[in-house]
Short mmCIF file of C-alpha atoms in Angstrom, two decimals:
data_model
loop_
_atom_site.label_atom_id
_atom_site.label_comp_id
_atom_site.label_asym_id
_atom_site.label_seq_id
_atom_site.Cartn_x
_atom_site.Cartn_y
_atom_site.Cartn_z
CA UNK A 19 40.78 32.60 -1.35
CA UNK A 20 37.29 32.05 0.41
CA UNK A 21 35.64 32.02 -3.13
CA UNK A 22 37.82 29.17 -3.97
CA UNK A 23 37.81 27.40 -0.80
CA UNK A 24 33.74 27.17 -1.38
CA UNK A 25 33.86 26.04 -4.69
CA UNK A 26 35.98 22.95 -4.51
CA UNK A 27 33.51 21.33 -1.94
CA UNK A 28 31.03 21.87 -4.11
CA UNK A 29 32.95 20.33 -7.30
CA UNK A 30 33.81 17.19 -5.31
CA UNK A 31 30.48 17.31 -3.84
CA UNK A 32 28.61 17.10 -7.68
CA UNK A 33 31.27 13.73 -8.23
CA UNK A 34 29.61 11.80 -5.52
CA UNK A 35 26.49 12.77 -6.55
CA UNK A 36 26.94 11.45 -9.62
CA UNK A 37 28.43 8.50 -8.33
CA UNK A 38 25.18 7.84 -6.32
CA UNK A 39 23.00 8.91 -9.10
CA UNK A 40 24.89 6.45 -11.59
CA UNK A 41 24.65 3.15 -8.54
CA UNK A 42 21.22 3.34 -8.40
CA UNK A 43 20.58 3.96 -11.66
CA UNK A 44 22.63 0.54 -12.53
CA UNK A 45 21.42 -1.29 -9.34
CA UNK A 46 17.28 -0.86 -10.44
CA UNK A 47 17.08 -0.28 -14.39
CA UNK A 48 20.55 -2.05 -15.97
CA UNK A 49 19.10 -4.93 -17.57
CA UNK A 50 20.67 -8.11 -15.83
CA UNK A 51 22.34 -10.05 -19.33
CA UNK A 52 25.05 -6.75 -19.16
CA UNK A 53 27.18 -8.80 -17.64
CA UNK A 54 30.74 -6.76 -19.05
CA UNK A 55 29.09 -3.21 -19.20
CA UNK A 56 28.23 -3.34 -15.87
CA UNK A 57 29.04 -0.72 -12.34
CA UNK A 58 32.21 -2.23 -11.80
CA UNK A 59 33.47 -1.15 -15.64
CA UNK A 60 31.93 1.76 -15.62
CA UNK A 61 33.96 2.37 -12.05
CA UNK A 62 37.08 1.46 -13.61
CA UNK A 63 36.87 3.72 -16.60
CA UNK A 64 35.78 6.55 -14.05
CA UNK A 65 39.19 5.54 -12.12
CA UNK A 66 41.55 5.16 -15.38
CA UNK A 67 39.83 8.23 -16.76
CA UNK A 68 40.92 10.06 -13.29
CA UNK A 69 44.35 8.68 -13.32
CA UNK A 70 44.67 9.93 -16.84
CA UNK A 71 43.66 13.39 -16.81
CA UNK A 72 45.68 13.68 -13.39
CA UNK A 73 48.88 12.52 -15.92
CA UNK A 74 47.93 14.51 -18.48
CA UNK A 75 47.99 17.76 -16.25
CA UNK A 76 44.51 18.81 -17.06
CA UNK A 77 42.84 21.83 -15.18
CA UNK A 78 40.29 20.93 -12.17
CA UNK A 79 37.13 22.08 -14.40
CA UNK A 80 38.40 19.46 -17.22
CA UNK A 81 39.77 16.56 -15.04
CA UNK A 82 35.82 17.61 -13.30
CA UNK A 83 34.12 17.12 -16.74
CA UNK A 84 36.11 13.97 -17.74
CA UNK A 85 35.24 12.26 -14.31
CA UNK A 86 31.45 13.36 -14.78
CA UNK A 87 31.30 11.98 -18.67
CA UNK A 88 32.79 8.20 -17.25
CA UNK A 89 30.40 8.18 -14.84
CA UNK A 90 27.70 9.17 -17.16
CA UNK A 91 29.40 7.39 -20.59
CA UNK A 92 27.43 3.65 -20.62
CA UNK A 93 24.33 4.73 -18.40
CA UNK A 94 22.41 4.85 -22.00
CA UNK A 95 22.20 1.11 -21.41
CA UNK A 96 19.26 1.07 -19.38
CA UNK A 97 17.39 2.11 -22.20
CA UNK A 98 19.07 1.07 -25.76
CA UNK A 99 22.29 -1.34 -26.30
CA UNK A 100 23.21 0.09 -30.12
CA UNK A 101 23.52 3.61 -29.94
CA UNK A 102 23.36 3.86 -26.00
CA UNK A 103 26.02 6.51 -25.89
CA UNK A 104 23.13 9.29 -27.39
CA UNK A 105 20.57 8.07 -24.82
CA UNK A 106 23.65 8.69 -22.01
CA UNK A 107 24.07 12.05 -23.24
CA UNK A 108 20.81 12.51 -22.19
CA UNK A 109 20.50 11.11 -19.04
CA UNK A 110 24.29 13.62 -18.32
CA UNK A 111 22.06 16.74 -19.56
CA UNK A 112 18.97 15.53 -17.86
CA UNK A 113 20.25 15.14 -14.75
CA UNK A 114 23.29 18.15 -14.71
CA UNK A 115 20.65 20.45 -15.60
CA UNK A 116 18.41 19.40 -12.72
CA UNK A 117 21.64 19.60 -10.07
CA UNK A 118 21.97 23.45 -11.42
CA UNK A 119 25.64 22.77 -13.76
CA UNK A 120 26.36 24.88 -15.90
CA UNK A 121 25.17 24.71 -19.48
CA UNK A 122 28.56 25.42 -21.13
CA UNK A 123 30.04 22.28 -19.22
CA UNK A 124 26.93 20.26 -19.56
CA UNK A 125 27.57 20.59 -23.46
CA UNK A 126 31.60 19.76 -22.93
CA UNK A 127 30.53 16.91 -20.78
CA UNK A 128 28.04 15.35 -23.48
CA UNK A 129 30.63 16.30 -26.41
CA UNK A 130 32.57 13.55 -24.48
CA UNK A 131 30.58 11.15 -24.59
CA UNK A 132 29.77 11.11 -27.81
CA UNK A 133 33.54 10.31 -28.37
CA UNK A 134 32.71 6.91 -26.98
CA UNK A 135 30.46 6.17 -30.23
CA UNK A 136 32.29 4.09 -32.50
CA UNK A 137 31.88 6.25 -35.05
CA UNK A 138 32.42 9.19 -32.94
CA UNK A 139 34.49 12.40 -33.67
CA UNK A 140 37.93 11.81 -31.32
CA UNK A 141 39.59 15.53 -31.44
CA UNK A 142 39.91 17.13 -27.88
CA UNK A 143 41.82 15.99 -25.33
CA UNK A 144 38.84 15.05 -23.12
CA UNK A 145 37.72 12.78 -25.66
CA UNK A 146 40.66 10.85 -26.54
CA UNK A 147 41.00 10.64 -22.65
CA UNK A 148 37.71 9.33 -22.20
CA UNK A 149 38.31 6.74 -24.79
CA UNK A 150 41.62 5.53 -23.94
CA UNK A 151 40.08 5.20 -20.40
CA UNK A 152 36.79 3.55 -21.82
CA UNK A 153 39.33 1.07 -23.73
CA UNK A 154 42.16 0.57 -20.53
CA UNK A 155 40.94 -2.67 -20.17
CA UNK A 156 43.33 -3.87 -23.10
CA UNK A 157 46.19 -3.16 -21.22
CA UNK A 158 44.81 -4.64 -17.73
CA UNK A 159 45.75 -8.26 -16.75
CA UNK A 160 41.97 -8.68 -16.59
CA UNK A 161 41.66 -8.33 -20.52
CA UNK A 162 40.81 -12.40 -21.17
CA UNK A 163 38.29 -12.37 -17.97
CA UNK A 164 36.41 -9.07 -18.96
CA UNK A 165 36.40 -10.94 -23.09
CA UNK A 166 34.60 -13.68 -22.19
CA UNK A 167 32.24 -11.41 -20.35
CA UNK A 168 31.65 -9.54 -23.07
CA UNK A 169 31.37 -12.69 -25.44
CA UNK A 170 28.34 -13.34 -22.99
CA UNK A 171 27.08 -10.29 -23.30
CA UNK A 172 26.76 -10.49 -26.99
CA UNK A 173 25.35 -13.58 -27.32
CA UNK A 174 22.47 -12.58 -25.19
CA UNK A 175 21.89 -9.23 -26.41
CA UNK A 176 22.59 -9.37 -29.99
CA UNK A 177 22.19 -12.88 -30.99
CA UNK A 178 26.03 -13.05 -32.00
CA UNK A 179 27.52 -16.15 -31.48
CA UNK A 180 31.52 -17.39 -32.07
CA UNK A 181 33.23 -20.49 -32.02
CA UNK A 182 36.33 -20.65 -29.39
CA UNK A 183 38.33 -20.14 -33.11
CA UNK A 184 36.73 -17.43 -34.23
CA UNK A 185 36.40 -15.46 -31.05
CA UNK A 186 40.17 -15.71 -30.02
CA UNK A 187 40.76 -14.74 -33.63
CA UNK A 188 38.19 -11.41 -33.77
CA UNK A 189 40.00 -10.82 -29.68
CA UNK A 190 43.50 -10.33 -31.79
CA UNK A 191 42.29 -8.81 -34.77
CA UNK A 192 40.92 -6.43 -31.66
CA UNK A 193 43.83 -6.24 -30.00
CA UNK A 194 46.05 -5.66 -33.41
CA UNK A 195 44.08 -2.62 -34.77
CA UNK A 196 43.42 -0.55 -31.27
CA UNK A 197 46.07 2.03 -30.44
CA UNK A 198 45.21 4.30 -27.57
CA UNK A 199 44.76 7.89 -29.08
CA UNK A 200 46.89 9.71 -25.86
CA UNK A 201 50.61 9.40 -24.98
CA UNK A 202 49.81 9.02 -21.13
CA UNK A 203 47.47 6.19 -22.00
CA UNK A 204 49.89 4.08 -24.12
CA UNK A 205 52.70 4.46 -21.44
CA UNK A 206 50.64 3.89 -18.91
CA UNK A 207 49.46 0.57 -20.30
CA UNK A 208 52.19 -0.34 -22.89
CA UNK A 209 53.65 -3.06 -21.26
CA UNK A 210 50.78 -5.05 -20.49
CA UNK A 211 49.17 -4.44 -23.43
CA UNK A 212 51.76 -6.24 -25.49
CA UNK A 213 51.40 -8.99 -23.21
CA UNK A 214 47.81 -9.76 -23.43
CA UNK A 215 48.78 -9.40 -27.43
CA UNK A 216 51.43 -11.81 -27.15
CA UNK A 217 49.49 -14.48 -24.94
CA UNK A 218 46.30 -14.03 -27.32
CA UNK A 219 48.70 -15.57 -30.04
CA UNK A 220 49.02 -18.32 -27.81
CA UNK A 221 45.39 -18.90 -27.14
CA UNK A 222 44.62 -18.77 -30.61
CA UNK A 223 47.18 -21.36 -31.09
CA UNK A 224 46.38 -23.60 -28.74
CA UNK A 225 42.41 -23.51 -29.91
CA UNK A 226 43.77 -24.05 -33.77
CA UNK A 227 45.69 -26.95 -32.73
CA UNK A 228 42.89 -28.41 -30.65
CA UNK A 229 40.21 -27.80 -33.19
CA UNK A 230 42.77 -29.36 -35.91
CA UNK A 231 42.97 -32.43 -33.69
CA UNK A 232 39.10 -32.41 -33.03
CA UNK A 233 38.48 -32.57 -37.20
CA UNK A 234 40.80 -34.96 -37.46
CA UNK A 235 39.46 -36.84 -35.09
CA UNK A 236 35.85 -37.13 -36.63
CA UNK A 237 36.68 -37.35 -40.38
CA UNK A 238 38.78 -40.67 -39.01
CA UNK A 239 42.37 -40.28 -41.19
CA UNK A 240 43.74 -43.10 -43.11
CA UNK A 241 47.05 -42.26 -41.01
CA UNK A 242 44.79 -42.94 -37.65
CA UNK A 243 42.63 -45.63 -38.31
CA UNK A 244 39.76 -46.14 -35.81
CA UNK A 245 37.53 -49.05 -34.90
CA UNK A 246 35.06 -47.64 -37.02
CA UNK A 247 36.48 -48.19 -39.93
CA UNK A 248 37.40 -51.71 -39.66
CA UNK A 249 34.04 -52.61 -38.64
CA UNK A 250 32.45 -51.06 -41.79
CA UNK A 251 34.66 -53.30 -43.70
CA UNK A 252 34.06 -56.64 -41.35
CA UNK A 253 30.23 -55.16 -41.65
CA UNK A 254 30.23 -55.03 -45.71
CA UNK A 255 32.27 -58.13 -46.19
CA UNK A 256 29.80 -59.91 -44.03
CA UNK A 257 27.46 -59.11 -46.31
CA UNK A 258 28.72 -59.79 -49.18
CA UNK A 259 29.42 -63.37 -48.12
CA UNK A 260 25.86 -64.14 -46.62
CA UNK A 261 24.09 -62.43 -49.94
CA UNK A 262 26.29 -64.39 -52.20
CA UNK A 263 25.70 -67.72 -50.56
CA UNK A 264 21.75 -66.55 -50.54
CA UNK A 265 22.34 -66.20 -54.44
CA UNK A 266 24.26 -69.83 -54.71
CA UNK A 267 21.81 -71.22 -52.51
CA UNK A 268 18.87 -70.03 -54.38
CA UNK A 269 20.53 -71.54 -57.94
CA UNK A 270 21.18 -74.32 -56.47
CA UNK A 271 17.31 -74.86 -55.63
CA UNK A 272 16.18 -73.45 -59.41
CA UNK A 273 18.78 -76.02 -60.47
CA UNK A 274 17.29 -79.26 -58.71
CA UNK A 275 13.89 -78.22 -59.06
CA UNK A 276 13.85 -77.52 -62.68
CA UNK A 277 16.15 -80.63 -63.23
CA UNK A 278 13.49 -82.90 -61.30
CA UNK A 279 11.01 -80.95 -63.93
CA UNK A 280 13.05 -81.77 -67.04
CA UNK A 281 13.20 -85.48 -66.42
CA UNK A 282 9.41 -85.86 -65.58
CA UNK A 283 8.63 -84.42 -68.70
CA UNK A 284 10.91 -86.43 -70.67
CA UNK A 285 9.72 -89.68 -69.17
CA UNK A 286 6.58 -88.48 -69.79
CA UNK A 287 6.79 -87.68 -73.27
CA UNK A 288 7.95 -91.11 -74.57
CA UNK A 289 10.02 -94.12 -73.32
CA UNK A 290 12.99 -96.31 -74.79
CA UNK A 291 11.82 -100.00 -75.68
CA UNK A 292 14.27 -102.49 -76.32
CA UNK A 293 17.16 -100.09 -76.13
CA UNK A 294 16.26 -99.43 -79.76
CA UNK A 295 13.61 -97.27 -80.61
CA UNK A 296 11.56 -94.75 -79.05
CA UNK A 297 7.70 -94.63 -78.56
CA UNK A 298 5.87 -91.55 -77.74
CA UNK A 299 3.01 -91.90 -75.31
CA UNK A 300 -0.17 -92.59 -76.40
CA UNK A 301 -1.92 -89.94 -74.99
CA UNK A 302 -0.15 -87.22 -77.27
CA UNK A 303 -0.73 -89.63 -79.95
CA UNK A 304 -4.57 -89.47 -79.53
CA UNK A 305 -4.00 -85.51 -78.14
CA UNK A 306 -1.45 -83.94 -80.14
CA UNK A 307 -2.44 -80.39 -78.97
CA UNK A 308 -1.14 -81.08 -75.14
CA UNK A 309 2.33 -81.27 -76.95
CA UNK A 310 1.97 -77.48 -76.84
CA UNK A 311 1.86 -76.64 -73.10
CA UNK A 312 4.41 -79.97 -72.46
CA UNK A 313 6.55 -77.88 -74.98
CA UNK A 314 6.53 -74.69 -73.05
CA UNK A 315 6.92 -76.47 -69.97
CA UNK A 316 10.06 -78.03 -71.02
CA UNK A 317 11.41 -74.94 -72.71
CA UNK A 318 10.61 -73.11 -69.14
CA UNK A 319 12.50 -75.79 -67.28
CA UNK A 320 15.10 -75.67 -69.84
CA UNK A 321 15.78 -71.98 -69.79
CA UNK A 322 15.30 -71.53 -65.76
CA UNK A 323 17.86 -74.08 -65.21
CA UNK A 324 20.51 -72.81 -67.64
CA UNK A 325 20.22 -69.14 -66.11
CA UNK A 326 20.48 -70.74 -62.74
CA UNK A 327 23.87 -72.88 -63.35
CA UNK A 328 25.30 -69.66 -64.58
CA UNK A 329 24.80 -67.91 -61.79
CA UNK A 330 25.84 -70.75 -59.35
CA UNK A 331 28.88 -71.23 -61.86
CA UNK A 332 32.53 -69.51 -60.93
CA UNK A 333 33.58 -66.64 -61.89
CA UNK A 334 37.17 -65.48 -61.21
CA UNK A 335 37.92 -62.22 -62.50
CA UNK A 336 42.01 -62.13 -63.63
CA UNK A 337 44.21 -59.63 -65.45
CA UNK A 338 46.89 -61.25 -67.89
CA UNK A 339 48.40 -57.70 -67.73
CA UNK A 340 49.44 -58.01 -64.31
CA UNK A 341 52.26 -60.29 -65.19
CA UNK A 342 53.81 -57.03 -66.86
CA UNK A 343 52.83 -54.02 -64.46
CA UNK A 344 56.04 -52.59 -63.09
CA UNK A 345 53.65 -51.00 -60.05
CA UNK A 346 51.02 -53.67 -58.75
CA UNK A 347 50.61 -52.30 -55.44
CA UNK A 348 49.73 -49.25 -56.85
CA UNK A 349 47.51 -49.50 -59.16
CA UNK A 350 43.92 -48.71 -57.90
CA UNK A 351 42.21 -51.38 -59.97
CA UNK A 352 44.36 -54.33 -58.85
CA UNK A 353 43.31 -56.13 -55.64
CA UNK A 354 45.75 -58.21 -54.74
CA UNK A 355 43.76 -59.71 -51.51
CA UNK A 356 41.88 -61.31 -54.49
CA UNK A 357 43.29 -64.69 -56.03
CA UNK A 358 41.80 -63.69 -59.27
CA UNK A 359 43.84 -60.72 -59.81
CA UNK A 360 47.52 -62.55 -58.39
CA UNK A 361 46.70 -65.98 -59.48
CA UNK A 362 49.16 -64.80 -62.77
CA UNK A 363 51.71 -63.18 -60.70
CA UNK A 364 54.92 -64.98 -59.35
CA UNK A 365 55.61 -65.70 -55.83
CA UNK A 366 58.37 -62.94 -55.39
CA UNK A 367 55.96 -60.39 -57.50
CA UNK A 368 53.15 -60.71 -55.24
CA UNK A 369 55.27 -61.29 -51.92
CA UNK A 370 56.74 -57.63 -52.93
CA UNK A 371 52.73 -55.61 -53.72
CA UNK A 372 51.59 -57.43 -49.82
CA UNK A 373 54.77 -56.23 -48.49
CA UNK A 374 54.48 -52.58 -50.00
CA UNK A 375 50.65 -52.60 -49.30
CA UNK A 376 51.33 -53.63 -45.47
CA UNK A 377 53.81 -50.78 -45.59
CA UNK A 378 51.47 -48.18 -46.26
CA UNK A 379 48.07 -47.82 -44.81
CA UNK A 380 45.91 -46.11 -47.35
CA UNK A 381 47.22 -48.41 -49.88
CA UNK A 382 45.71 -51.45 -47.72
CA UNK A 383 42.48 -50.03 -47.40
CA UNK A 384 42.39 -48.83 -51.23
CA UNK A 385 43.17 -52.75 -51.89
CA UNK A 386 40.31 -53.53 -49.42
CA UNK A 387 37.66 -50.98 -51.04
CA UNK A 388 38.48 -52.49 -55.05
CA UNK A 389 38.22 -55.68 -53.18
CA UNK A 390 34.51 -55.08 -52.01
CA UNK A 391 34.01 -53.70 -55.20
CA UNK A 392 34.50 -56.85 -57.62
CA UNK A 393 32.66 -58.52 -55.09
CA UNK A 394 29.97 -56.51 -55.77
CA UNK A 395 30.40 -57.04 -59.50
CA UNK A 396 30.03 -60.57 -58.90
CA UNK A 397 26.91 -60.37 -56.77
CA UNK A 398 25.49 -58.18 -59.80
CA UNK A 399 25.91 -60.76 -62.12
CA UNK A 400 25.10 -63.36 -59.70
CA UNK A 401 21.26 -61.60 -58.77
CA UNK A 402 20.72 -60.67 -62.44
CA UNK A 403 21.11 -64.44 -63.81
CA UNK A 404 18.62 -65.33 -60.60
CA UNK A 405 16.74 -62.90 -61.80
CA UNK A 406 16.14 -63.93 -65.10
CA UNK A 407 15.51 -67.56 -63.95
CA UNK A 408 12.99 -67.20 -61.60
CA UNK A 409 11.46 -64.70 -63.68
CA UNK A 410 11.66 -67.62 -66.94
CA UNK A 411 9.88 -70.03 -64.26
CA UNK A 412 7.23 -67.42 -63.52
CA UNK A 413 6.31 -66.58 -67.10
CA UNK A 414 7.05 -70.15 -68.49
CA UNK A 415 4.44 -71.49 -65.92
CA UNK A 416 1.42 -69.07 -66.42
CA UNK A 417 1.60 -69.60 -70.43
CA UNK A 418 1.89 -73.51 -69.80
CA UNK A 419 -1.01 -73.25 -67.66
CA UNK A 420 -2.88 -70.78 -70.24
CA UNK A 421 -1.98 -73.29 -72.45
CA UNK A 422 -3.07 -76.20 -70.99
CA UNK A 423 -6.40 -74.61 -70.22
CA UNK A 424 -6.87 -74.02 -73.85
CA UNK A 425 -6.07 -77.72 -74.95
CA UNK A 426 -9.10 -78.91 -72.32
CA UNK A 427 -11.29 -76.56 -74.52
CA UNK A 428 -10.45 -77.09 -77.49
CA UNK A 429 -10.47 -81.04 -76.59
CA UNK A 430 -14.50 -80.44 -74.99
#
């Protein structure tokens, strides 16, 4: 009796110790981004570990060990983050051995923790203990507190980062595929741990449904139109006007000035007498070589202005067909908000395509994007035929000047 009255002071005794040794440890040398794998875990899987060898019935020396390898289990993380539980194995010898405890229980005591690894060998009762107590935080009401913690933890330590999606997805994945390896453990935290299983399903939910609304939000649905959208079309229509009038505008100039050209030259060239007869101008009578660049003047003036009055001339784009298509509204290359494509259509045809294309939304803006389309068609045409005059005026003047320089030589 006094053996065993000495020895259980002394068992408590090497707990405390421990518990002091582990505090300080944490308190100078834990680095400070552990924010989940911190004291106050590592006291709560000492507790639950406690609690759960109590409920298991184990003997004093075991329940002893068990308490000794929590303390011990995540004080590796002062050195290494991967593979810490082999670096607290040796800080549990290191320091056991220097307090005098025996080897035998020194080497139950790190078998333990080794359990702890993920890929660790779970077989005796200690371990499975130790685990389930190392894990108790699954079936704790603290579970989505401690996660995020942990979520922390990882991004600073390992570089792992998760969107709110894929986090609360991994946390049930978790939560799915962990089963507590002792009977005391999963009656001890059953009930809450279906809980925090069922309101994870919720929270992943609720973050599905929010991100779902957040895409649709930015890609800007045809069923949801924003502001945007209508000002890209008010934007391109815009322009289409002000570069078509540029085009019609420009013609129009080509058109005068070559015009004005056209009837210089011809007044030049000769002049009715008498209404009957026509007499050329002396000069090209006594210069017949200036007829040349006078020539490609006039053919320059002649072939600007023609390109020009096609471009300024209209152009309505129509379909015959229409008059016969069962589905107007639907049909993706019929714009109906163009009078070229409905100018063949009756009254009650094209009342009935507006009416269906007011209906539906995407139909309106598919209406509104052909629309911009054969208005682009037109400006094609439209810049080409400039194009081609002003490039005619260019070329046509440089030869008639070549030309004209040549006739002076020639003449001298």
């Amino acid at each position: 009796m006094e053996t065993i009255a000495t020895l259980k002071p002394a068992k408590a005794e090497i707990i405390k110790q421990a518990k002091a040794y582990i505090t300080t440890l944490f308190e100078e040398k834990l680095p400070r981004q552990l924010v989940y794998h911190t004291l106050k875990h590592t006291s709560l899987t000492v507790k639950e570990a406690r609690a759960l060898g109590q409920a298991a019935g184990l003997s004093e020396a075991d329940l002893e060990a068990l308490v000794l390898a929590a303390w011990f289990h995540d004080s590796g993380y002062i050195d290494a983050y991967d593979g810490h539980e082999y670096r607290s194995m040796e800080l549990a010898e290191q320091w056991l051995t220097e307090q005098g405890y025996p080897a035998d229980r020194i080497a139950v005591i790190k078998d333990t923790i080794a359990a702890t690894h993920r890929d660790g060998s779970r077989e005796t009762e200690l371990q499975k203990l130790l685990v389930d107590a190392d894990m108790s935080n699954l079936g704790m009401p603290e579970f989505f507190a401690n996660a995020e913690l942990l979520r922390v933890e990882w991004e600073s330590m390992l570089g792992k980062t998760y969107s709110n999606v894929e986090w609360a997805e991994s946390q049930l994945d978790f939560l799915m595929t962990t089963n507590f390896l002792t009977e005391v453990a999963a009656d001890r935290y059953k009930e809450q741990f279906k809980e925090n299983i069922k309101e994870q399903r919720k929270v992943l939910k609720k973050i599905e449904k929010k991100h779902k609304k957040k895409e649709e939000a930015e890609t800007e649905t045809f069923a949801e139109p924003k502001r945007g959208i209508e000002t890209m079309f008010r934007t391109m229509y815009s322009n289409h006007m002000k570069l078509s009038d540029m085009a019609d505008k420009k013609a129009n100039m080509m058109i005068s000035l070559n015009a004005v050209l056209i009837s210089l030259i011809i007044t030049y060239l000769g002049a009715k007498i008498g209404g009957k007869s026509t007499v050329i101008n002396p000069a090209f009578i006594r210069n017949p070589i200036l007829t040349i660049p006078m020539g490609l003047l006039l053919a320059t003036a002649l072939g600007s202005v023609v390109s020009a009055i096609l471009c300024a001339q209209p152009d309505v784009t129509s379909f015959k067909w229409l008059e016969r298509s069962p589905q107007i509204a639907t049909n993706r290359r019929v714009n109906l908000l163009f009078f070229g494509n409905f100018n063949k259509l009756s009254l009650d045809d094209f009342q009935s395509g507006m009416t269906e294309i007011m209906r539906q939304k995407d139909k309106l803006y598919t209406n509104m994007v052909t629309d911009i389309y054969y208005l682009g068609e037109v400006l094609t045409r439209k810049y080409r035929l400039l194009r081609i005059s002003y490039t005619i005026f260019m070329v046509g003047l440089i030869l008639t000047a070549l030309s004209f320089g040549i006739a002076l030589l020639y003449k001298a």
